[in-house]
Short mmCIF file of C-alpha atoms in Angstrom, two decimals:
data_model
loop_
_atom_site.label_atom_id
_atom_site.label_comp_id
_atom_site.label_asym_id
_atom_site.label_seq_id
_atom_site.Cartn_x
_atom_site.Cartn_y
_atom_site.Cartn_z
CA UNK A 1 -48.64 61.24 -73.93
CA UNK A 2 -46.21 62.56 -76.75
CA UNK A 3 -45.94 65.39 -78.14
CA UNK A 4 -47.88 64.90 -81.56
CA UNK A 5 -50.49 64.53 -79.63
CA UNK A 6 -50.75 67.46 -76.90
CA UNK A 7 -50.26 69.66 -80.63
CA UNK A 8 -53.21 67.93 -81.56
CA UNK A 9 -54.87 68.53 -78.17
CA UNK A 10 -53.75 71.96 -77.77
CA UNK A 11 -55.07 73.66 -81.08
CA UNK A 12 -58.69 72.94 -80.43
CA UNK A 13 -58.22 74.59 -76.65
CA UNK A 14 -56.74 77.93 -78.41
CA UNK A 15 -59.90 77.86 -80.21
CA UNK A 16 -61.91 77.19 -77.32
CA UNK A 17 -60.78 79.90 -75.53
CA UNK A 18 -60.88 82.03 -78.03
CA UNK A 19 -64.45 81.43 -78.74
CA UNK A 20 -64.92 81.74 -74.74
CA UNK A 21 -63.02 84.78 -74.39
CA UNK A 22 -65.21 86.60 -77.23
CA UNK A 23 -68.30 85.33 -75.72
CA UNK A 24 -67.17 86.70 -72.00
CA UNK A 25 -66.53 90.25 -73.48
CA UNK A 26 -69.86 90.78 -75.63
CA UNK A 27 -71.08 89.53 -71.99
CA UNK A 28 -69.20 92.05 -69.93
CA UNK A 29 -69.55 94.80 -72.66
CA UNK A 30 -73.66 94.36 -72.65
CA UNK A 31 -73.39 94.88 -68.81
CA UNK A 32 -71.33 97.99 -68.97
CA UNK A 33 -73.38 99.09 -71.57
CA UNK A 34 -77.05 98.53 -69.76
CA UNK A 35 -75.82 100.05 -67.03
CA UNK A 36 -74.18 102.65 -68.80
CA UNK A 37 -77.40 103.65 -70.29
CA UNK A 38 -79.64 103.81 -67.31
CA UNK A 39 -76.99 105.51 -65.34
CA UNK A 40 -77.75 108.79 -67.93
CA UNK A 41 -81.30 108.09 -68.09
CA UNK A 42 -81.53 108.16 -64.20
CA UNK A 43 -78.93 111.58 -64.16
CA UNK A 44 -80.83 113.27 -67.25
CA UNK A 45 -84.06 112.85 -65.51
CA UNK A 46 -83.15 113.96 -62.31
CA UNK A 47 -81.59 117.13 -63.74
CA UNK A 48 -84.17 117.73 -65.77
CA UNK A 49 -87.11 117.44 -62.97
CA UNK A 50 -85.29 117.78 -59.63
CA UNK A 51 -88.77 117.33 -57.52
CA UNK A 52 -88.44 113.24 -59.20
CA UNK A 53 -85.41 112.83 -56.86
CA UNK A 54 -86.48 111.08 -54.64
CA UNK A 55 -89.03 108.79 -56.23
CA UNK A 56 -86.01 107.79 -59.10
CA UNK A 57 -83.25 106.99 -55.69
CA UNK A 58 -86.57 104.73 -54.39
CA UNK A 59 -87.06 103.49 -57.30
CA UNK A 60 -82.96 102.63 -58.04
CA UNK A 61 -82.33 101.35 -54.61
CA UNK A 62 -85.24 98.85 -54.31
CA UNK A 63 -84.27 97.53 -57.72
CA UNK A 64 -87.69 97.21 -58.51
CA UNK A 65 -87.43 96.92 -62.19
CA UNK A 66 -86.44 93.79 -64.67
CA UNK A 67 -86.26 93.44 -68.35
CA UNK A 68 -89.27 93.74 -69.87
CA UNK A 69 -91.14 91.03 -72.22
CA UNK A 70 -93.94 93.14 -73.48
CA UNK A 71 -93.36 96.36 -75.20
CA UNK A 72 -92.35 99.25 -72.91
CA UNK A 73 -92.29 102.94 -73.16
CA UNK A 74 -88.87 102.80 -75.54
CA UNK A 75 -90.33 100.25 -77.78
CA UNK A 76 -93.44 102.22 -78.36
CA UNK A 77 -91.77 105.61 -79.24
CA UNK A 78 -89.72 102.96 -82.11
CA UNK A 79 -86.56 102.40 -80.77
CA UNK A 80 -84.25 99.57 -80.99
CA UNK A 81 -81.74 97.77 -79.41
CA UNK A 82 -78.95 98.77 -82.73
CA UNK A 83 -80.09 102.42 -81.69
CA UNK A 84 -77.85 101.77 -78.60
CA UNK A 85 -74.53 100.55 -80.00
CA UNK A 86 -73.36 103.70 -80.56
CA UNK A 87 -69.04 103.36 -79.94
CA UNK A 88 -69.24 99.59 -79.56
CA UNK A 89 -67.72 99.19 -83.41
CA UNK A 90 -64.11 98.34 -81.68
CA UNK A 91 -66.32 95.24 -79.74
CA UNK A 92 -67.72 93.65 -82.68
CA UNK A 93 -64.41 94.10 -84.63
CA UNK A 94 -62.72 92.19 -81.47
CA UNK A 95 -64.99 89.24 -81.41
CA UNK A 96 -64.82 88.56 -85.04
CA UNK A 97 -60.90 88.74 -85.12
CA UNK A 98 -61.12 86.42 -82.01
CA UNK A 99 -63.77 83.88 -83.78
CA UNK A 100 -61.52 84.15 -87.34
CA UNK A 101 -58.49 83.38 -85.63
CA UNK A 102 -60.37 80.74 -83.44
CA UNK A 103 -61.57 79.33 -87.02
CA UNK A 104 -58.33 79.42 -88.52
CA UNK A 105 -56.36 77.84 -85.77
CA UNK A 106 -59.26 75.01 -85.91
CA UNK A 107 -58.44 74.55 -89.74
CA UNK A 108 -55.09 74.42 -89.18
CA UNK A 109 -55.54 71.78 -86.36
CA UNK A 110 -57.47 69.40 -88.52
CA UNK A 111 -55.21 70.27 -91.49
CA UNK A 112 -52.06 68.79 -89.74
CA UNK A 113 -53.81 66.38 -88.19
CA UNK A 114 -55.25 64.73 -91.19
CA UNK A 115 -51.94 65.14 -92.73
CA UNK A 116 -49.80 63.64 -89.96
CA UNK A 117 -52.36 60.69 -90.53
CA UNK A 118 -51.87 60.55 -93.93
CA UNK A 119 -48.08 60.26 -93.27
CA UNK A 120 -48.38 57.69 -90.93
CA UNK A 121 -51.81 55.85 -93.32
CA UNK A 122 -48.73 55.67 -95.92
CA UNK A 123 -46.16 54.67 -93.49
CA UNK A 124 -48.63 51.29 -92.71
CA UNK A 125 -48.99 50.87 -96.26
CA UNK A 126 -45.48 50.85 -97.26
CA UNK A 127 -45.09 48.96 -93.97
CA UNK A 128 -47.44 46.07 -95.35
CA UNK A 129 -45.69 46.19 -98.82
CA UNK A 130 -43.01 45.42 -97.63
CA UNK A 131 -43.76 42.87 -95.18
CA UNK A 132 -45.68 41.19 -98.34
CA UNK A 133 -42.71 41.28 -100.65
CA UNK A 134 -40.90 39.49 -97.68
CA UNK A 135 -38.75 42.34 -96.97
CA UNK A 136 -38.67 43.32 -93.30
CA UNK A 137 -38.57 46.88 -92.05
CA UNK A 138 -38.30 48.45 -89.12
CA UNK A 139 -41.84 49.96 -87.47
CA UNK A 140 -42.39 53.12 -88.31
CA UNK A 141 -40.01 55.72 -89.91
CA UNK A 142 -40.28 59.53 -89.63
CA UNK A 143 -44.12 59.93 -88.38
CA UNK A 144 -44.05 56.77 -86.18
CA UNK A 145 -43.65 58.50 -82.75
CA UNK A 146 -43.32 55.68 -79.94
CA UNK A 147 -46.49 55.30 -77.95
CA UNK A 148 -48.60 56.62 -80.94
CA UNK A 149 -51.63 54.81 -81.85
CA UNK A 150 -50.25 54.26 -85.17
CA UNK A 151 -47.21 52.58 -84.23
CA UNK A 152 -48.91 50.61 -81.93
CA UNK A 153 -50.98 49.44 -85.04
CA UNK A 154 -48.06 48.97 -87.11
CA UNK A 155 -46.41 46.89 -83.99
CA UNK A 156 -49.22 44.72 -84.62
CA UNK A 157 -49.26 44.58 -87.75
CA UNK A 158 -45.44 43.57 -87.88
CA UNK A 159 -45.54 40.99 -85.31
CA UNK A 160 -48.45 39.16 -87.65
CA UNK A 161 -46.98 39.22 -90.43
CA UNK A 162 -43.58 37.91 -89.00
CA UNK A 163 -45.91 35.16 -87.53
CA UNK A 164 -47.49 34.46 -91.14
CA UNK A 165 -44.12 34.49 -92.63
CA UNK A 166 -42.66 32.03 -90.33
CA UNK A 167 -45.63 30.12 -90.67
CA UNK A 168 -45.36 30.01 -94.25
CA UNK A 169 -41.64 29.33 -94.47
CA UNK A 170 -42.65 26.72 -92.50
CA UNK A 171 -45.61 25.43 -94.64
CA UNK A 172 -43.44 25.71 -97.95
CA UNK A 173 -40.57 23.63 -96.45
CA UNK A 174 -43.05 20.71 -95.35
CA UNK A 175 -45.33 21.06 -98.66
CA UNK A 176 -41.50 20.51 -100.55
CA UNK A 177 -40.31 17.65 -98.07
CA UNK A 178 -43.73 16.19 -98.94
CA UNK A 179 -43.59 16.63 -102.35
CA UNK A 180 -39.99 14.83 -102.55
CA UNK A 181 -41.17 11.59 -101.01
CA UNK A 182 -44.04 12.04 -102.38
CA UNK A 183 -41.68 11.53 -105.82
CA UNK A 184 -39.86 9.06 -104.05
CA UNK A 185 -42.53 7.01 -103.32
CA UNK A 186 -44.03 6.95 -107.30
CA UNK A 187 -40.35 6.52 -108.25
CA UNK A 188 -40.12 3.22 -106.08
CA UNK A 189 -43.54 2.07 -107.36
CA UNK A 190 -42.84 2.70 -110.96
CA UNK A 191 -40.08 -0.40 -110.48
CA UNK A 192 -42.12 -3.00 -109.32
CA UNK A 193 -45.19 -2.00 -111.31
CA UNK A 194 -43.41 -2.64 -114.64
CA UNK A 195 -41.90 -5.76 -113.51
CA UNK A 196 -45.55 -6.78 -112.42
CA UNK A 197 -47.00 -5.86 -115.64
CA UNK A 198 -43.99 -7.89 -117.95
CA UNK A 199 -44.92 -10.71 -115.40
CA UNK A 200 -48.59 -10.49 -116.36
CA UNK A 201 -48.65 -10.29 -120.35
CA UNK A 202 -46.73 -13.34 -119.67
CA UNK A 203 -48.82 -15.26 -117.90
CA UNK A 204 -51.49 -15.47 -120.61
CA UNK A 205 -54.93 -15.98 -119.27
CA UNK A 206 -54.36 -15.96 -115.76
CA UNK A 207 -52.35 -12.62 -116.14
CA UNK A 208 -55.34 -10.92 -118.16
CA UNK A 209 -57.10 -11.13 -114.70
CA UNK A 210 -54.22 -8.78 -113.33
CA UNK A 211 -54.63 -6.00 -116.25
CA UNK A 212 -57.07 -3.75 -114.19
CA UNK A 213 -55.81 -3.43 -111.08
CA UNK A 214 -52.21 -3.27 -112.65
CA UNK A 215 -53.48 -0.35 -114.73
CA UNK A 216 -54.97 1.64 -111.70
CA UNK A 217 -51.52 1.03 -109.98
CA UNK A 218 -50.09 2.24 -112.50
CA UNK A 219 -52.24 5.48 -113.29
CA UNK A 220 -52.08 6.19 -109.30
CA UNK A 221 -48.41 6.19 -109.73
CA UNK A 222 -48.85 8.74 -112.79
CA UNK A 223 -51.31 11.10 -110.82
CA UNK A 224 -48.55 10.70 -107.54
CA UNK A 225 -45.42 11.93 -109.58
CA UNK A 226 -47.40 14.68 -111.29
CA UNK A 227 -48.63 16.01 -107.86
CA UNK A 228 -44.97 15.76 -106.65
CA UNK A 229 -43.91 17.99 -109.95
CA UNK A 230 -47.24 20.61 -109.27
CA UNK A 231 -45.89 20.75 -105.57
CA UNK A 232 -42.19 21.22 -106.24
CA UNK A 233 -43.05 24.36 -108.98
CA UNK A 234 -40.90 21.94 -112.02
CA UNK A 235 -43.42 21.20 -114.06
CA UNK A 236 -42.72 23.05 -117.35
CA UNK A 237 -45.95 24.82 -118.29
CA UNK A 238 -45.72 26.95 -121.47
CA UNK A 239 -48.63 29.04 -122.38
CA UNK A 240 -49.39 30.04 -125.95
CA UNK A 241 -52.40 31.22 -127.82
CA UNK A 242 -54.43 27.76 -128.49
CA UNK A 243 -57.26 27.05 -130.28
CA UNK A 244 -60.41 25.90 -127.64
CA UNK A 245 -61.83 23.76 -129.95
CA UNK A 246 -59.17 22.14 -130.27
CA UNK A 247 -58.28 21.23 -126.68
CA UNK A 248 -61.64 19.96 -126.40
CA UNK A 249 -61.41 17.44 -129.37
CA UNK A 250 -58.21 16.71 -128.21
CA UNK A 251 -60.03 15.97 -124.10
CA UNK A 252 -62.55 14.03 -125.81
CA UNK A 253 -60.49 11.58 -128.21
CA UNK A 254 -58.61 10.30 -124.91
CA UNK A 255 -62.16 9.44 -123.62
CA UNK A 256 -63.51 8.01 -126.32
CA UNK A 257 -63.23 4.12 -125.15
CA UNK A 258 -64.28 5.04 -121.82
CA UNK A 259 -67.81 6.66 -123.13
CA UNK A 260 -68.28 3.73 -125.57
CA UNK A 261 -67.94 1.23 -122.55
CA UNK A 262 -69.95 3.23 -120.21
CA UNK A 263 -72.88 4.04 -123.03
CA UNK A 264 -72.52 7.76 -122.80
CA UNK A 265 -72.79 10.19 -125.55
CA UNK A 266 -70.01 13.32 -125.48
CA UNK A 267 -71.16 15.66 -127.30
CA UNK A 268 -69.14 18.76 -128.15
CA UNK A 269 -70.51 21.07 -130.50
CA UNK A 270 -68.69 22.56 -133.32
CA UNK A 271 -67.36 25.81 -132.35
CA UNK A 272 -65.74 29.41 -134.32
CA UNK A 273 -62.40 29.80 -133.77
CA UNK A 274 -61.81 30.76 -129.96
CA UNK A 275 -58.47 31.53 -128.48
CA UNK A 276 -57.24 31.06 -125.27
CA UNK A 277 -53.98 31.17 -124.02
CA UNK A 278 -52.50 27.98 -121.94
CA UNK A 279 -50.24 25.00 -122.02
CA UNK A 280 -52.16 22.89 -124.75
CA UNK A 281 -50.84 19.52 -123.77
CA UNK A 282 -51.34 19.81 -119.77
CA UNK A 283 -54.40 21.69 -120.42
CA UNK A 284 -56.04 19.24 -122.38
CA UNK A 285 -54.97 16.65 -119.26
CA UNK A 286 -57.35 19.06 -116.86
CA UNK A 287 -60.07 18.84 -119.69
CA UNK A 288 -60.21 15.42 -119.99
CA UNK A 289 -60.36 14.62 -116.21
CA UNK A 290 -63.28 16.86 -116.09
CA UNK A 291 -65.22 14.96 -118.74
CA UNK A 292 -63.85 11.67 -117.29
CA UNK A 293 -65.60 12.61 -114.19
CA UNK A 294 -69.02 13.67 -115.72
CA UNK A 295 -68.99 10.58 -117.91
CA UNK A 296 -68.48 8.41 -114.91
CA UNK A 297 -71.40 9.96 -113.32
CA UNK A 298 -73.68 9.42 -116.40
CA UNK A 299 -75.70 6.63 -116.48
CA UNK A 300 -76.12 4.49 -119.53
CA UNK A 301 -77.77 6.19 -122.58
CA UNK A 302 -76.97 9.40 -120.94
CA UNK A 303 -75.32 12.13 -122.25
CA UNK A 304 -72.07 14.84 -121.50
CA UNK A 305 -72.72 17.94 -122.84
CA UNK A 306 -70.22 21.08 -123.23
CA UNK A 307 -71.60 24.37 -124.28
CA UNK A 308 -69.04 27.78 -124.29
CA UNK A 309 -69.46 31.34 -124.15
CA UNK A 310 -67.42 34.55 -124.20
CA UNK A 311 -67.27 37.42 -122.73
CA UNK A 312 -65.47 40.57 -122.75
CA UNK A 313 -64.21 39.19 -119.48
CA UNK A 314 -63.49 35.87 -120.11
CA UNK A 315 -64.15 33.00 -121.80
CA UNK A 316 -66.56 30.18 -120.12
CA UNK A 317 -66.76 26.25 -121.04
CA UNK A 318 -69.40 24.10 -119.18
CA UNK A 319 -69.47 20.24 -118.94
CA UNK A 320 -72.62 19.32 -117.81
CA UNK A 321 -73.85 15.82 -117.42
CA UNK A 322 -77.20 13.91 -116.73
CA UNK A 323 -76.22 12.11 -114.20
CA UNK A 324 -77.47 12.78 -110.24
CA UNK A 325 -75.57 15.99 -109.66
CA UNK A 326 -73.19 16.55 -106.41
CA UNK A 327 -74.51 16.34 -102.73
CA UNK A 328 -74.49 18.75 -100.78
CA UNK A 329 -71.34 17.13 -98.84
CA UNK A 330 -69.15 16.67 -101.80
CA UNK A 331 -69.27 20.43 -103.49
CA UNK A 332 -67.33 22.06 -100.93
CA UNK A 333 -64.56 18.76 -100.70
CA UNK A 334 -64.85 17.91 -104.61
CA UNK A 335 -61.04 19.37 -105.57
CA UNK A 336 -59.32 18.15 -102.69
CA UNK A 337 -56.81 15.09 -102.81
CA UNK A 338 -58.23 11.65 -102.40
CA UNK A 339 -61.35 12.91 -101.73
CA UNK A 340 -63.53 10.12 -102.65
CA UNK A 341 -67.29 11.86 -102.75
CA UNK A 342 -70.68 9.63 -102.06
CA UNK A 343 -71.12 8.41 -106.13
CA UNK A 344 -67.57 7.72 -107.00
CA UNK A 345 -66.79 4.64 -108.59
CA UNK A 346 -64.47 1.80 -106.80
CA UNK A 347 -61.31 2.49 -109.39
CA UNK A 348 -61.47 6.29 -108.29
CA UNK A 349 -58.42 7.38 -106.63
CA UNK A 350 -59.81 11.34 -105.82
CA UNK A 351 -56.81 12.72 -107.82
CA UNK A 352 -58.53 13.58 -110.74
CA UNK A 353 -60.29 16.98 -109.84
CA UNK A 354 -57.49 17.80 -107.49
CA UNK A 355 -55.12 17.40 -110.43
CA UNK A 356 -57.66 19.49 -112.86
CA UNK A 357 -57.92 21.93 -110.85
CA UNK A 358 -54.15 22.05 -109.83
CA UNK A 359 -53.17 22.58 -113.92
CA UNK A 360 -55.86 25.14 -114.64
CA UNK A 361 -55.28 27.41 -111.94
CA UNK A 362 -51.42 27.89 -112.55
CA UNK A 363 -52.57 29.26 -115.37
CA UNK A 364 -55.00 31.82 -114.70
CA UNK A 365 -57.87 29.51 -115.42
CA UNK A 366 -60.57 29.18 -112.41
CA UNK A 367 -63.02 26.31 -112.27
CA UNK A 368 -65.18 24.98 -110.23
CA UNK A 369 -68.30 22.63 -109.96
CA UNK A 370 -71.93 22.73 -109.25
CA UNK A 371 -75.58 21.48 -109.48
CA UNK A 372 -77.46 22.08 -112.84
CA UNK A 373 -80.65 23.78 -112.32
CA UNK A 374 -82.08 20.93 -114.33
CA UNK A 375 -80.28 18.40 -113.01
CA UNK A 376 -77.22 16.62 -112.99
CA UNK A 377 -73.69 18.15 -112.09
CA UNK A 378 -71.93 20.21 -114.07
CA UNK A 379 -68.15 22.10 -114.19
CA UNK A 380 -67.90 25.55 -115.05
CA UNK A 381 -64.32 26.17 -116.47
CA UNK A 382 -63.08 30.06 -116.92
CA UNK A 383 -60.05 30.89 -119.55
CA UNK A 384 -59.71 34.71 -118.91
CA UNK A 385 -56.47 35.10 -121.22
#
């Protein structure tokens, strides 16, 4: 046991015993003072009648007499027991020094033992600052006493976060390695791809055949190297104050042969000037895969419809479509890569979301998706700069 803690230990005993010490005097002093008291009863009465002698040495000898619970000869003639405390001043005095030093030394305990744990709260919480900021320190400094419960805690506490911080080193360094072949692998593809596609418009008729597949090649190559770029923390993002509208119009131009083939309306209301601040260009790329995906769950003669609202807090965009909404499966998987959920179509690659969702949040945009409660799916997006 160390020593901060037999201090804390030992100033609730002083008060103990000085509680106990007061309470064994006012004990031994109402004793003396009973006996005191019958003592010169017992002597006055004898002096005063000498023939009661005997009967009173009887009487004092056999003991025959107790405190009394109903009112005796004393209580009747109007006496009480303050009637009795003549010279016992010094007593009282005594006891209440004893209980106000007993009192104080208990407010000093918990006052140094609150702030000792204060000390060693703040100790922890520089402790964990540090150990955030990826600075390591040692345990405990000053308050930490070895063996205390505190820096036992904070041993703890260090030894996890070393662990996270190895673990993460070591998560970073195979996310990058990833993320370069990853690159490596689009860059190799990109090659081949454009000699394939040269080859095709070449080929006339029979190449036309090779235009889809070619372009989905191609557009997984796109969506590869971009991940590689999100990964690897180069791609340039600026932020500036942008018009919403704007983006939008911008989302929904790129889409516009896909919702004429597919037979779905977009429809975008016209909206007051709303500013939000993010990188228009790659912003505008997480729009548009968000409508792309509603519009691709829309049946024909549906509809894709994006409504907005602000807030002091932020400012909210929905795209909502009409199509048969998420299962239960898919929302909690939607954003992850290649995730390929129960309605998506055979060209998907599951980039798209993953990718949306990648762009937006770098930003300080949050989105996510979820089940209208009239139907269909929808994606609620969140600009709160």
């Amino acid at each position: 046991m160390n020593r901060l803690s037999l201090r804390r230990m030992a100033f609730p005993a002083v008060c103990l015993l000085a509680v106990a010490l007061s309470m064994a005097l006012l004990a031994f002093w109402s004793a003396a003072r009973q006996m005191a008291l019958l003592d010169g009863f017992c002597t006055a009465l004898i002096a005063r009648s000498p023939e009661t002698a005997d009967t009173v040495y009887a009487l004092v000898k056999e003991g025959a007499f107790s405190a009394r619970t109903s009112p005796g000869v004393l209580t009747e003639l109007g006496y009480r027991p303050r009637d009795f405390s003549a010279g016992t001043g010094w007593l009282y005095a005594a006891a209440g020094i004893a209980l106000a030093l007993g009192g104080a030394l208990l407010g000093t305990a918990f006052f140094l033992s609150r702030r000792a744990a204060g000390r060693q709260m703040q100790e922890l919480i520089r402790l964990l600052e540090r150990a955030r900021a990826g600075q390591p320190m040692p345990l405990l400094a000053g308050e930490g006493i070895p063996g205390d419960s505190y820096a036992r805690l904070a041993d703890e506490i260090q030894k996890t976060v070393t662990e996270l911080f190895l673990t993460r080193e070591a998560a970073l360094t195979a996310r990058d390695r990833f993320a370069k072949n990853l690159a490596n692998i689009a860059h190799q593809l990109k090659t081949p791809l454009t000699a394939l596609s040269l080859a095709a418009q070449n080929a006339g008729a029979a190449g036309r055949s090779m235009a889809g597949p070619l372009a989905r090649l191609t557009g997984l190559e796109e969506s590869l190297l971009l991940l590689a770029r999100l990964d690897t923390g180069v791609l340039p993002l600026q932020p500036r104050p942008t018009d919403l509208y704007t983006l939008l119009m911008i989302a929904a131009d790129d889409l516009q042969s896909l919702t004429e083939t597919a037979g779905v309306t977009l429809d975008i209301p016209e909206l007051a000037p709303i500013t939000v601040t993010c990188d228009p260009d790659w912003t505008a790329e997480a729009l548009m895969n968000l409508m792309k995906n509603c519009v691709e769950h829309t049946p024909a003669g549906g509809a894709v419809r994006c409504t907005c609202h602000c807030s002091a807090l932020c400012t909210e965009v929905i795209f909502q479509d009409t199509g048969p909404g998420f299962s239960q499966k898919d929302l909690a998987h939607l954003f992850e890569r290649f995730y390929r959920g129960d309605h998506a179509g055979p060209d998907s690659t599951g980039l798209g979301l993953a990718i949306a969702k990648e762009l937006l949040e770098r930003q300080n945009v949050l989105v996510h998706a979820e089940n209208a409660p009239d139907g269909g799916g929808r994606f609620v997006v969140r600009f709160y700069g």
